[in-house]
Coordinates of C-alpha atoms and ligand atoms in Angstrom, one line a residue:
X27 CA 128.8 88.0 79.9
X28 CA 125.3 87.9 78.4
X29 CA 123.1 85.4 80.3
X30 CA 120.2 84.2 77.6
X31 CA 117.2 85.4 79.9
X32 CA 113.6 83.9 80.4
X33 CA 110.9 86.6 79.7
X34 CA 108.1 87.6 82.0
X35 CA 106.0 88.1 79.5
X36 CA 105.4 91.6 80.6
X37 CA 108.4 93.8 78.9
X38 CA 108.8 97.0 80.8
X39 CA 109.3 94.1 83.3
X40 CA 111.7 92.6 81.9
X41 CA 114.1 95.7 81.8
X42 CA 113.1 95.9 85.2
X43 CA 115.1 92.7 85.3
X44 CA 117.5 93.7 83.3
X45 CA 116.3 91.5 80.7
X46 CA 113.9 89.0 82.3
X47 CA 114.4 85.9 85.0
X48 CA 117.4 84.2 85.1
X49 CA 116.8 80.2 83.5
X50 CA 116.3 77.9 86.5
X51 CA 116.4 80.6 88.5
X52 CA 113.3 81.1 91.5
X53 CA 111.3 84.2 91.6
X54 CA 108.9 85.0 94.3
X55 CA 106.3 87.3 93.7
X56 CA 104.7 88.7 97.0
X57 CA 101.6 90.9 96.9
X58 CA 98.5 91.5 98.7
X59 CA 94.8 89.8 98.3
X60 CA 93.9 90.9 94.9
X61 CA 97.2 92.5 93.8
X62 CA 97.4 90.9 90.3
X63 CA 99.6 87.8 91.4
X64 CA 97.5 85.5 89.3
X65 CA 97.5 87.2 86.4
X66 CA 101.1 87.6 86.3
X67 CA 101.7 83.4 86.6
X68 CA 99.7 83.3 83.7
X69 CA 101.3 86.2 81.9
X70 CA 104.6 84.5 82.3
X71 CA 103.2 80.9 81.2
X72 CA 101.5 82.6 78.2
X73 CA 104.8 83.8 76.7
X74 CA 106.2 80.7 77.3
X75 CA 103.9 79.2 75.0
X76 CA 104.5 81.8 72.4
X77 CA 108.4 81.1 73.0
X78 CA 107.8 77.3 72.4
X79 CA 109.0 77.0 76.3
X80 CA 106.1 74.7 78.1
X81 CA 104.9 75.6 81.7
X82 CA 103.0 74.3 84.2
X83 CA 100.6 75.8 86.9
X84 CA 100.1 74.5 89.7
X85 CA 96.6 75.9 91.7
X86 CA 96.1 74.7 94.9
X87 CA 92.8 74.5 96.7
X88 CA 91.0 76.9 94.3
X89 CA 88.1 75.7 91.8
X90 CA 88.7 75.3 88.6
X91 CA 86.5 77.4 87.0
X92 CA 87.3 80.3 89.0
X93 CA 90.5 79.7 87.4
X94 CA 89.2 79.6 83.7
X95 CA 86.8 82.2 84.7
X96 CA 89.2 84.5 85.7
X97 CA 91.8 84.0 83.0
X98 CA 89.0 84.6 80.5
X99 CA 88.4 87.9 82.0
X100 CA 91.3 89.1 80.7
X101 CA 91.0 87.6 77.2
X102 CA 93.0 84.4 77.6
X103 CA 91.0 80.6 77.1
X104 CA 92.9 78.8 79.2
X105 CA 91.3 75.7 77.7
X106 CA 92.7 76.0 74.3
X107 CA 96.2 77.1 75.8
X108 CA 96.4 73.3 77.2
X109 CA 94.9 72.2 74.5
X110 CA 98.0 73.0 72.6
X111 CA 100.3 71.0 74.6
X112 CA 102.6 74.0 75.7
X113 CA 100.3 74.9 78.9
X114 CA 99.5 72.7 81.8
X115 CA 97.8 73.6 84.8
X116 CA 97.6 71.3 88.0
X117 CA 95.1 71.6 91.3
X118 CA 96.6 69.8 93.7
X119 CA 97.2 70.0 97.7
X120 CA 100.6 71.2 99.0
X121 CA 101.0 67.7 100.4
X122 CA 100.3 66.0 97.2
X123 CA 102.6 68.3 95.3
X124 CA 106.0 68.1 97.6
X125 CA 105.0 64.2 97.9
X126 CA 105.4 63.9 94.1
X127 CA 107.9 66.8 93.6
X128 CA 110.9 64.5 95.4
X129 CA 109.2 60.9 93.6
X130 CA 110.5 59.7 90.8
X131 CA 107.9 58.3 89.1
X132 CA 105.2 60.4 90.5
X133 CA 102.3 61.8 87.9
X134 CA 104.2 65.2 88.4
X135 CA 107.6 63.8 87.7
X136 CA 106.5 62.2 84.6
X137 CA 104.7 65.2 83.2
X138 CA 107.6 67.4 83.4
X139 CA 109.9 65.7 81.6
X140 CA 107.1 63.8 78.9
X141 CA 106.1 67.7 78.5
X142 CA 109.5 69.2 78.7
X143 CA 108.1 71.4 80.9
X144 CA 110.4 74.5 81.4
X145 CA 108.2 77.0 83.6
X146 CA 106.5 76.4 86.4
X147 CA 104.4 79.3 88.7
X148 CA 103.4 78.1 92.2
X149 CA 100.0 80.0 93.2
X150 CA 100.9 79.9 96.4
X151 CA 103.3 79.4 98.5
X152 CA 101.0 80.5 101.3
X153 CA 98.9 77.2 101.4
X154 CA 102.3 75.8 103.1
X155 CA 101.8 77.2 106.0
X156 CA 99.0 75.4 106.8
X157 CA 101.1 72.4 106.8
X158 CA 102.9 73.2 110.0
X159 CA 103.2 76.1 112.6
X160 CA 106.7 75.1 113.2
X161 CA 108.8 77.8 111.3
X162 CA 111.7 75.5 110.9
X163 CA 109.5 72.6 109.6
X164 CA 108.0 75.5 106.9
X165 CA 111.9 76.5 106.3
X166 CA 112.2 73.0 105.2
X167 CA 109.3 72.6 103.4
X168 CA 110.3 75.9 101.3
X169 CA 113.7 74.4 101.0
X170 CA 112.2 71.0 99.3
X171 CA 109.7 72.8 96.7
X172 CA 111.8 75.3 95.8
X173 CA 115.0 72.8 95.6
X174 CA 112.9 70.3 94.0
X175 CA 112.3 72.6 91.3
X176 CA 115.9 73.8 90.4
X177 CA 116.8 70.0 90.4
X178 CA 114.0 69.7 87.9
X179 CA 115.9 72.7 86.1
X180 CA 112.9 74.6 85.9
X181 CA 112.2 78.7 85.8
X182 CA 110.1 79.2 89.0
X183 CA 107.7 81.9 89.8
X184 CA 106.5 81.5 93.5
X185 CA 103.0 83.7 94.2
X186 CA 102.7 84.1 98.5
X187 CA 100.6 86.4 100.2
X188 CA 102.0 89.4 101.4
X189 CA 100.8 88.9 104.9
X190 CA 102.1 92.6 106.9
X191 CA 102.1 95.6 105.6
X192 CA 106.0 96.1 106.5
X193 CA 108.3 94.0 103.9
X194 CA 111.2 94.2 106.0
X195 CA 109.8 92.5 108.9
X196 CA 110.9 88.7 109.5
X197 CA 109.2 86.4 107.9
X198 CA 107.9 83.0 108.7
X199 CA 109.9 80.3 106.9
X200 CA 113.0 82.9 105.8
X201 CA 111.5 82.2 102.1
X202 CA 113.4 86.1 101.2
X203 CA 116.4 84.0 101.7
X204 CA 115.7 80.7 99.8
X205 CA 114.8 82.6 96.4
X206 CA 117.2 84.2 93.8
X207 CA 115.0 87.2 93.1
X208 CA 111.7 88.9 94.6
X209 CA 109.3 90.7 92.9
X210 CA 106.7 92.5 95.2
X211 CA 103.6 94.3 94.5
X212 CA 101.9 96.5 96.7
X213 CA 98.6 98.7 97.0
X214 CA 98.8 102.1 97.1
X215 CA 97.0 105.2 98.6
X216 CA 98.1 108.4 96.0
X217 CA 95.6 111.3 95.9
X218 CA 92.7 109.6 97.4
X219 CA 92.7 106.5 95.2
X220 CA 94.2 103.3 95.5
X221 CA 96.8 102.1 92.6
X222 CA 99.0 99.1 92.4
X223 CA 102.9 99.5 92.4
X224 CA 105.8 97.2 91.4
X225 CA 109.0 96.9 93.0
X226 CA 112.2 94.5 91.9
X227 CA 113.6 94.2 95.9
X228 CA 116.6 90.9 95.1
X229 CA 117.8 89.9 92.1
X230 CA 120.8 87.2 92.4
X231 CA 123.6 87.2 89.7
X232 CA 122.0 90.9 87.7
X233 CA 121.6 94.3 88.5
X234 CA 118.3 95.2 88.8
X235 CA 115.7 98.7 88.7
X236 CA 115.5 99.8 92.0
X237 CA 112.6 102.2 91.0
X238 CA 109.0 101.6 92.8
X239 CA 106.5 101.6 89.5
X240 CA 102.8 102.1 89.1
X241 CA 101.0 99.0 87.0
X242 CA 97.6 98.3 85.5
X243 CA 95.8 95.7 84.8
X244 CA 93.6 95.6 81.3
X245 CA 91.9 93.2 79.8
X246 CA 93.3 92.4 76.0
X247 CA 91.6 90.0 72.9
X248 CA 95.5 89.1 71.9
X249 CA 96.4 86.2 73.1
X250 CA 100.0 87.1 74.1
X251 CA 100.0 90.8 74.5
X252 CA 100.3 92.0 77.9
X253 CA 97.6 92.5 80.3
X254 CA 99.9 94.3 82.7
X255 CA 101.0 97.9 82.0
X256 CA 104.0 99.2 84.1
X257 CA 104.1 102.6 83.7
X258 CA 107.3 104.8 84.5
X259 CA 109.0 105.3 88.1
X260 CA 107.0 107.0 90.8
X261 CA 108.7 110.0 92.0
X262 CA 108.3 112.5 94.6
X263 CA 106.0 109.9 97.0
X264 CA 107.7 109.4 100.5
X265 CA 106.8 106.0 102.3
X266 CA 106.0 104.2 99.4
X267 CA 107.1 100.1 100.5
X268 CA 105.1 101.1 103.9
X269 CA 102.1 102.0 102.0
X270 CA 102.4 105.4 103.1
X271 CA 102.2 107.4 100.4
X272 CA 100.8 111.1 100.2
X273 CA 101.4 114.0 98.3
X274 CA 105.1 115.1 99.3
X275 CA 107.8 116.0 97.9
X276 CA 110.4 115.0 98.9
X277 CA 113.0 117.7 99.4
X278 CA 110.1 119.1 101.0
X279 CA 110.3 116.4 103.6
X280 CA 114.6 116.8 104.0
X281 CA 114.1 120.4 104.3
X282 CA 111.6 119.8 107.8
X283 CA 114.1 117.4 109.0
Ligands
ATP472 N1 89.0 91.9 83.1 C1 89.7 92.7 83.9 N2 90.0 93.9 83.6 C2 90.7 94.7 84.4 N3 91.1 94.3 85.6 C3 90.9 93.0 86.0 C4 90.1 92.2 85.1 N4 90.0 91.0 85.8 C5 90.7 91.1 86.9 N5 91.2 92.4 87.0 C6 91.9 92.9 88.2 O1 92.8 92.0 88.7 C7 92.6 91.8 90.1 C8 92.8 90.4 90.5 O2 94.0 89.9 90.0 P1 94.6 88.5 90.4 O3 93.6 87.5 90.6 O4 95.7 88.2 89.5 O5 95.2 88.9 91.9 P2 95.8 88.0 93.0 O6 96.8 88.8 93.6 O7 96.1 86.7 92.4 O8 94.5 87.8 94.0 P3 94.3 86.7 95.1 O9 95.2 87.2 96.2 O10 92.8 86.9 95.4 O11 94.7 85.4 94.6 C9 91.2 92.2 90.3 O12 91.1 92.7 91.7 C10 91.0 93.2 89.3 O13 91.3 94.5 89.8
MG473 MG1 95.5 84.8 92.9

């Protein structure tokens, strides 16, 4: 059966996904200080205005015009994307936000559905944490967002912090478990310079590329093209998810085993 899929807005991504997010489906996107998480919410808002879909942003504790700043760094004007009705960007406090998520009549509530609102990207998930240091309290608090959402029958994209440098280690909260899919980016060390990789790890209901991928990010005048370049499979790198990587082959590596 073909599922009608929600695009990233970034297409080598989206065959990557097999075609792109599943509707109503929650993505987390986990990635390192600097890693591009950012740029990617707004990639997949900006396609959703091109698609007629409207999305929502939701910034918490950062300033504005970083924000604006940032975006128009890359080419976009954030101000006349909301200008047009199709993109909406909140700063808020996580408090503020779960308060109104499970409110009826909150401000939040009210803008969804007067805005059809269809997308929404969280940036981030880590400001939670500071809400409690109990980790079944932030389990619960994960739950409520990220339930809140799919009973809103939005597509979510949840940025968090990648905060150790090994991805299979326990995490506070279990939020691996909550979400349908998982998108993580990573820095890596190849040939004495450091490049950014891509890596689909869960995808619920789809196959999925299991390939790690170099990315770029490039600055573009179009207002929908993509700023984000994925570039074909890395091959031949050992240790990539760990960070690890060096020049190895590696047969090489099976051989000296
Ligand atoms: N105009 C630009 N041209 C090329 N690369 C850019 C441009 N603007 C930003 N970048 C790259 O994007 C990176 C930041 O991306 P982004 O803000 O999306 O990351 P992030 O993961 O959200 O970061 P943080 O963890 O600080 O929130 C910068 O470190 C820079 O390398
Ligand atoms: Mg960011």
């Amino acid at each position: 059966m073909n599922i009608p899929r929600i695009s990233s807005g970034i297409p080598a991504l989206d065959n990557m996904l097999s075609g792109g997010f599943i509707p109503e489906s929650s993505t987390l996107l986990r990635g390192a200080p600097g890693t591009g998480k950012t740029t990617f919410a707004f990639q997949f808002l900006i396609e959703g205005l091109r698609q007629n879909q409207p999305g929502l942003l939701v910034a918490f504790e950062e300033f504005p015009e970083s924000l604006y700043r940032d975006a128009a760094s890359l080419g976009w004007d954030l101000k006349s994307f909301e200008a047009s009705g199709l993109l909406h960007i909140m700063f808020t406090s996580p408090e503020v936000f779960l308060h109104s998520l499970s409110t009826p009549e909150s401000t939040l509530t009210r803008r969804l559905h007067e805005h059809n609102i269809q997308r929404i990207a969280l940036d981030s998930l880590t400001h939670f944490t500071r809400i409690t240091t109990n980790t079944h309290e932030l389990r619960d608090i994960y739950n409520r967002v990220i339930n809140g959402i799919r009973r809103e029958q939005l597509t979510g994209l949840y940025l968090a912090e990648e905060m150790r440098s090994d991805f299979t280690a326990d995490e506070k909260g279990r939020l691996s478990f909550i979400v349908d899919c998982i998108v993580l980016l990573r820095y890596l060390e190849i040939d004495s310079a450091i490049e950014r990789a891509i890596t689909v790890l869960k995808m619920r209901s789809s196959d999925h590329d299991k390939q790690i991928h170099r990315f770029t990010i490039e600055a573009n005048d179009a207002p929908y093209a993509s700023r984000i370049h994925i570039g074909p499979r890395l091959q031949g790198k050992a240790g990539l998810l760990a960070g690890l990587t060096e020049r190895r082959i590696i047969s090489n590596v099976r051989s000296t085993q």
